[in-house]
């Protein structure tokens, strides 16, 4: 593949519309505002950016993340990596709650899900442990006109209790959106989200946290969601990344879902993630 230039960045597309390798950038450096703006523009456009050959520390990962906005706590419920680095969630395979082997968009069970995440490989298994990302904008665009008209008007309930409720009750949560998390109340988001920077539409449901479509029967809800999940995860919209030492990946949480493949047996896999604070999703009916 030949590289192309977006503003000051050299990028190598992974597919025509989704994903890109960002070349010749050391994200641990004090990058200029213009370079940060170019990375953000590329993130909105490509939705998934891959930086290879990086040497980030917890400090420099946090510093890089803060260039794109305020960072959240590591997670609303799960503990931070350490008191020194409360923004980092250590996703460690020895912790059964951190496998992440189901399609999801990060933390959609809160009113303002993260804008995006930055993930770096700390310890990778000798084989397996890839991550899949799917493009929710392409998934929406490829729907037929009648189905787009249907989903444009739907709202869905998102709930994190199935995954994190027991842990929260036993251990308490973190500070999130300027308040201590003590309970996980279901929230409502549009099934189709309009990207606040690009104006493009994307499906905004995921199997891990979306519980039901509002205003329809349980059977109709299950049928709609099952059809959307099967559509979202078609290979046409999916990128699979094989991790290498020094990889740092950044994705737009407003237009993607991802899945960490659990195929590495008893080998240990450790990743460090920071998330950028987001805003409340809005959909087509919000503009009418």
mmCIF file of C-alpha atoms in Angstrom, residues 170 172 187 209 212 214 219 224 243 250 288:
data_model
loop_
_atom_site.group_PDB
_atom_site.id
_atom_site.type_symbol
_atom_site.label_atom_id
_atom_site.label_comp_id
_atom_site.label_asym_id
_atom_site.label_seq_id
_atom_site.Cartn_x
_atom_site.Cartn_y
_atom_site.Cartn_z
ATOM 1 C CA UNK A 170 -18.737 -5.286 46.577
ATOM 2 C CA UNK A 172 -17.478 0.611 45.022
ATOM 3 C CA UNK A 187 -29.292 5.112 30.229
ATOM 4 C CA UNK A 209 -24.199 -3.087 26.965
ATOM 5 C CA UNK A 212 -33.313 -3.383 24.498
ATOM 6 C CA UNK A 214 -37.463 1.197 23.566
ATOM 7 C CA UNK A 219 -39.533 -9.967 20.550
ATOM 8 C CA UNK A 224 -33.875 -5.752 15.584
ATOM 9 C CA UNK A 243 -0.264 -6.787 18.419
ATOM 10 C CA UNK A 250 -6.231 4.945 19.171
ATOM 11 C CA UNK A 288 -35.971 17.480 14.182
#
